[in-house]
Amino acid sequence: MTTRNRGREASDDRLFGEMSMQKKLKEAAKDMLYLLSRGFAEKSSVQLVGNRYKLNARQQKALHGMSCSEQQIAIRKERMVLPKMLKGQTIAIDGFNLLIILESALSGAYIFKGLDGYYRDVSSVHGTYKRVQKTEEAILIIGNTLHKLGVNLVHWYFDAPVSNSGKLKTTLRELAEHYHFPWTIDLVNNPDKKLANSKHIVVSSDAWILDRAQKNTNLAAYLIDHYIQKANIVLAE
């Protein structure tokens, strides 16, 4: 059994836990909203605002995840399907995206609620996925909750090029068989494109996917708000 946790670094309490830092991130997110809503590029905006508030690279990565434009907020809300409306529906899940956010929240890492209401983290698979102590717990929270919500069918998509994605697929398949979850699990070379073009309700907090998917549901927020009471959450507003 692994004892590894997800996403927390020794400096994170100083970078994200202090009230003064959280206030600074909120102010930075307001500036990002102003710039992005007026067409400024994301990368240069993050650098500009990050330098203004003296944010380091890790804080700037969090700020990037928390930020979006007014137009993006409107699009994502317009296309959002509430979890209580998922009964009988088919959903398509951005596998690493959802799983890593939940693993991070369960592991005590800081997670970041963006201006659009979606949670992001500052973890990354860097081409290799490593199972952590909370992996199975996260999968079961997802499976049991989708069962309670009455979801008819779930399609999981994972990046095939990421190392250990095959092992993760086996884990999900075994748990699905044991608990009778109606799941399919696919490894694909470009899951982002697959999800963006899906006719089903998409589960992801990836901005590129959210801006293109015709329907989305904010499942991570629902799971974290209802089932992970001790999550370390940093709010954008």
Short mmCIF file of C-alpha atoms in Angstrom, two decimals:
data_model
loop_
_atom_site.label_atom_id
_atom_site.label_comp_id
_atom_site.label_asym_id
_atom_site.label_seq_id
_atom_site.Cartn_x
_atom_site.Cartn_y
_atom_site.Cartn_z
CA MET A 1 0.00 0.00 0.00
CA THR A 2 1.40 3.39 -0.95
CA THR A 3 1.84 6.12 1.65
CA ARG A 4 2.38 8.88 -0.93
CA ASN A 5 0.07 11.89 -0.84
CA ARG A 6 -0.88 14.26 -3.64
CA GLY A 7 0.03 17.86 -4.27
CA ARG A 8 1.20 19.33 -0.95
CA GLU A 9 4.63 20.90 -0.56
CA ALA A 10 6.35 22.05 2.62
CA SER A 11 6.07 25.72 1.66
CA ASP A 12 2.34 25.64 0.82
CA ASP A 13 1.08 26.74 4.23
CA ARG A 14 3.13 29.91 3.83
CA LEU A 15 2.22 30.38 0.15
CA PHE A 16 -1.51 29.69 0.45
CA GLY A 17 -2.57 29.16 4.07
CA GLU A 18 -1.98 32.61 5.51
CA MET A 19 -4.94 35.01 5.36
CA SER A 20 -2.73 37.79 3.97
CA MET A 21 -1.69 35.56 1.07
CA GLN A 22 -5.26 34.49 0.35
CA LYS A 23 -6.33 38.15 0.31
CA LYS A 24 -3.49 38.90 -2.11
CA LEU A 25 -4.60 36.07 -4.43
CA LYS A 26 -8.18 37.38 -4.40
CA GLU A 27 -6.99 40.84 -5.40
CA ALA A 28 -4.81 39.30 -8.10
CA ALA A 29 -7.80 37.31 -9.43
CA LYS A 30 -9.79 40.56 -9.73
CA ASP A 31 -7.03 42.07 -11.82
CA MET A 32 -6.92 38.95 -13.98
CA LEU A 33 -10.68 39.14 -14.53
CA TYR A 34 -10.32 42.74 -15.73
CA LEU A 35 -7.46 41.94 -18.12
CA LEU A 36 -8.84 38.69 -19.54
CA SER A 37 -12.30 40.20 -20.07
CA ARG A 38 -10.66 42.85 -22.24
CA GLY A 39 -8.81 40.39 -24.42
CA PHE A 40 -5.36 40.35 -22.84
CA ALA A 41 -3.43 37.08 -23.24
CA GLU A 42 -3.45 34.67 -20.31
CA LYS A 43 0.31 34.08 -20.09
CA SER A 44 1.32 37.75 -20.17
CA SER A 45 -1.52 38.67 -17.79
CA VAL A 46 -0.40 36.09 -15.22
CA GLN A 47 3.16 37.39 -15.43
CA LEU A 48 2.06 41.02 -15.14
CA VAL A 49 -0.28 40.46 -12.20
CA GLY A 50 2.07 37.95 -10.58
CA ASN A 51 4.90 40.48 -10.65
CA ARG A 52 2.64 43.20 -9.26
CA TYR A 53 1.72 41.09 -6.23
CA LYS A 54 5.17 39.45 -5.95
CA LEU A 55 3.81 35.93 -6.47
CA ASN A 56 6.25 33.08 -7.05
CA ALA A 57 5.84 30.47 -9.81
CA ARG A 58 3.68 28.15 -7.69
CA GLN A 59 1.38 30.99 -6.65
CA GLN A 60 1.15 32.16 -10.25
CA LYS A 61 0.12 28.65 -11.31
CA ALA A 62 -2.66 28.76 -8.71
CA LEU A 63 -3.69 32.24 -9.89
CA HIS A 64 -3.87 31.01 -13.48
CA GLY A 65 -6.25 28.24 -12.42
CA MET A 66 -8.44 30.63 -10.45
CA SER A 67 -8.74 33.17 -13.26
CA CYS A 68 -10.99 33.56 -16.29
CA SER A 69 -12.84 36.24 -18.21
CA GLU A 70 -16.41 37.42 -17.76
CA GLN A 71 -17.22 35.85 -21.11
CA GLN A 72 -15.87 32.46 -20.00
CA ILE A 73 -17.88 32.59 -16.79
CA ALA A 74 -21.06 33.26 -18.78
CA ILE A 75 -20.41 30.45 -21.28
CA ARG A 76 -19.67 27.89 -18.58
CA LYS A 77 -22.76 28.78 -16.55
CA GLU A 78 -24.98 28.71 -19.62
CA ARG A 79 -23.85 25.18 -20.49
CA MET A 80 -23.80 23.81 -16.94
CA VAL A 81 -26.01 20.87 -15.93
CA LEU A 82 -26.56 20.72 -12.17
CA PRO A 83 -25.66 17.40 -10.47
CA LYS A 84 -29.26 16.92 -9.33
CA MET A 85 -30.23 16.85 -13.03
CA LEU A 86 -27.89 13.98 -13.95
CA LYS A 87 -30.39 11.17 -13.35
CA GLY A 88 -30.56 8.93 -16.40
CA GLN A 89 -27.79 10.86 -18.17
CA THR A 90 -24.49 9.76 -19.71
CA ILE A 91 -21.38 11.66 -18.66
CA ALA A 92 -17.82 11.82 -20.01
CA ILE A 93 -15.06 12.32 -17.44
CA ASP A 94 -11.67 13.95 -17.89
CA GLY A 95 -10.07 11.19 -15.83
CA PHE A 96 -6.77 12.59 -14.59
CA ASN A 97 -8.32 16.02 -14.09
CA LEU A 98 -11.10 14.85 -11.76
CA LEU A 99 -9.11 12.16 -9.97
CA ILE A 100 -6.08 14.33 -9.18
CA ILE A 101 -8.23 17.17 -7.83
CA LEU A 102 -9.98 14.76 -5.46
CA GLU A 103 -6.72 13.06 -4.46
CA SER A 104 -5.27 16.49 -3.69
CA ALA A 105 -8.29 17.54 -1.62
CA LEU A 106 -8.29 14.26 0.32
CA SER A 107 -4.52 14.50 0.88
CA GLY A 108 -4.77 17.92 2.53
CA ALA A 109 -3.24 19.82 -0.38
CA TYR A 110 -4.52 23.29 -1.20
CA ILE A 111 -7.14 23.45 -3.92
CA PHE A 112 -8.35 26.60 -5.60
CA LYS A 113 -11.93 27.60 -6.38
CA GLY A 114 -11.88 29.78 -9.47
CA LEU A 115 -14.05 32.74 -10.39
CA ASP A 116 -16.12 30.32 -12.48
CA GLY A 117 -16.81 28.05 -9.48
CA TYR A 118 -14.58 25.19 -10.68
CA TYR A 119 -11.83 23.73 -8.52
CA ARG A 120 -8.24 23.42 -9.71
CA ASP A 121 -5.04 22.21 -8.12
CA VAL A 122 -1.33 22.82 -8.62
CA SER A 123 -0.43 19.14 -9.03
CA SER A 124 0.76 17.71 -12.32
CA VAL A 125 1.36 14.20 -13.64
CA HIS A 126 4.46 15.32 -15.65
CA GLY A 127 4.02 12.40 -18.03
CA THR A 128 3.77 9.84 -15.24
CA TYR A 129 0.80 9.11 -12.98
CA LYS A 130 1.66 7.73 -9.54
CA ARG A 131 -1.01 6.17 -7.37
CA VAL A 132 -1.31 7.79 -3.94
CA GLN A 133 -2.76 6.83 -0.58
CA LYS A 134 -6.14 8.41 -1.38
CA THR A 135 -6.57 7.09 -4.94
CA GLU A 136 -9.05 4.31 -4.20
CA GLU A 137 -11.00 6.48 -1.76
CA ALA A 138 -11.34 9.17 -4.43
CA ILE A 139 -12.55 6.65 -7.03
CA LEU A 140 -15.14 5.24 -4.64
CA ILE A 141 -16.43 8.70 -3.71
CA ILE A 142 -16.95 9.37 -7.40
CA GLY A 143 -18.58 6.00 -8.08
CA ASN A 144 -20.91 6.00 -5.08
CA THR A 145 -21.98 9.60 -5.67
CA LEU A 146 -22.74 9.06 -9.35
CA HIS A 147 -24.78 6.01 -8.33
CA LYS A 148 -26.77 8.13 -5.85
CA LEU A 149 -27.33 10.77 -8.51
CA GLY A 150 -28.71 8.11 -10.84
CA VAL A 151 -26.21 8.58 -13.67
CA ASN A 152 -26.94 5.99 -16.36
CA LEU A 153 -23.49 5.55 -17.94
CA VAL A 154 -19.99 6.94 -17.33
CA HIS A 155 -17.21 7.17 -19.92
CA TRP A 156 -13.76 7.75 -18.42
CA TYR A 157 -11.00 9.13 -20.67
CA PHE A 158 -7.31 9.08 -19.75
CA ASP A 159 -4.19 10.19 -21.60
CA ALA A 160 -2.70 7.06 -23.15
CA PRO A 161 0.86 8.49 -23.35
CA VAL A 162 0.97 9.05 -19.56
CA SER A 163 2.92 6.29 -17.82
CA ASN A 164 0.87 4.02 -15.53
CA SER A 165 -2.41 5.02 -17.19
CA GLY A 166 -2.87 1.34 -18.05
CA LYS A 167 -2.49 0.33 -14.40
CA LEU A 168 -5.00 3.00 -13.39
CA LYS A 169 -7.44 1.72 -16.01
CA THR A 170 -7.16 -1.76 -14.49
CA THR A 171 -7.84 -0.37 -11.01
CA LEU A 172 -10.95 1.47 -12.19
CA ARG A 173 -12.20 -1.55 -14.12
CA GLU A 174 -11.78 -3.85 -11.11
CA LEU A 175 -13.57 -1.43 -8.79
CA ALA A 176 -16.34 -0.92 -11.35
CA GLU A 177 -16.87 -4.69 -11.62
CA HIS A 178 -16.84 -5.14 -7.84
CA TYR A 179 -19.29 -2.31 -7.11
CA HIS A 180 -21.32 -2.65 -10.33
CA PHE A 181 -20.52 0.84 -11.56
CA PRO A 182 -21.69 1.37 -15.19
CA TRP A 183 -18.32 2.53 -16.45
CA THR A 184 -16.24 2.35 -19.60
CA ILE A 185 -12.58 3.35 -19.31
CA ASP A 186 -10.65 4.40 -22.42
CA LEU A 187 -7.04 5.41 -22.94
CA VAL A 188 -6.82 7.89 -25.81
CA ASN A 189 -4.04 10.02 -27.26
CA ASN A 190 -5.98 13.27 -27.05
CA PRO A 191 -8.70 13.12 -24.39
CA ASP A 192 -9.12 16.91 -24.40
CA LYS A 193 -10.33 16.89 -28.01
CA LYS A 194 -12.50 13.84 -27.34
CA LEU A 195 -14.19 15.58 -24.41
CA ALA A 196 -14.54 18.93 -26.16
CA ASN A 197 -16.41 17.22 -29.02
CA SER A 198 -18.47 14.88 -26.84
CA LYS A 199 -22.25 14.81 -27.18
CA HIS A 200 -22.47 13.82 -23.50
CA ILE A 201 -22.26 15.92 -20.34
CA VAL A 202 -18.57 16.58 -19.69
CA VAL A 203 -16.81 16.51 -16.32
CA SER A 204 -13.63 18.61 -16.32
CA SER A 205 -12.23 21.82 -14.88
CA ASP A 206 -9.84 22.26 -17.81
CA ALA A 207 -10.51 25.70 -19.28
CA TRP A 208 -9.88 24.64 -22.89
CA ILE A 209 -12.44 21.84 -22.59
CA LEU A 210 -15.02 23.94 -20.72
CA ASP A 211 -14.90 26.64 -23.38
CA ARG A 212 -15.75 24.08 -26.10
CA ALA A 213 -17.94 21.36 -24.54
CA GLN A 214 -21.65 21.79 -25.25
CA LYS A 215 -22.66 20.59 -21.78
CA ASN A 216 -20.73 20.34 -18.54
CA THR A 217 -21.33 19.54 -14.89
CA ASN A 218 -19.20 20.78 -12.00
CA LEU A 219 -18.83 17.36 -10.38
CA ALA A 220 -15.58 18.09 -8.54
CA ALA A 221 -17.17 21.01 -6.69
CA TYR A 222 -20.18 18.89 -5.77
CA LEU A 223 -17.97 16.08 -4.43
CA ILE A 224 -15.63 18.37 -2.51
CA ASP A 225 -18.42 20.49 -1.02
CA HIS A 226 -20.45 17.45 0.08
CA TYR A 227 -17.90 14.78 0.96
CA ILE A 228 -14.52 16.35 1.80
CA GLN A 229 -15.22 18.49 4.83
CA LYS A 230 -11.60 19.25 5.73
CA ALA A 231 -10.44 20.37 2.30
CA ASN A 232 -7.98 23.28 2.24
CA ILE A 233 -9.77 25.64 -0.13
CA VAL A 234 -8.49 28.97 -1.41
CA LEU A 235 -11.27 31.09 -2.91
CA ALA A 236 -10.89 33.46 -5.83
CA GLU A 237 -13.60 35.73 -4.44
#
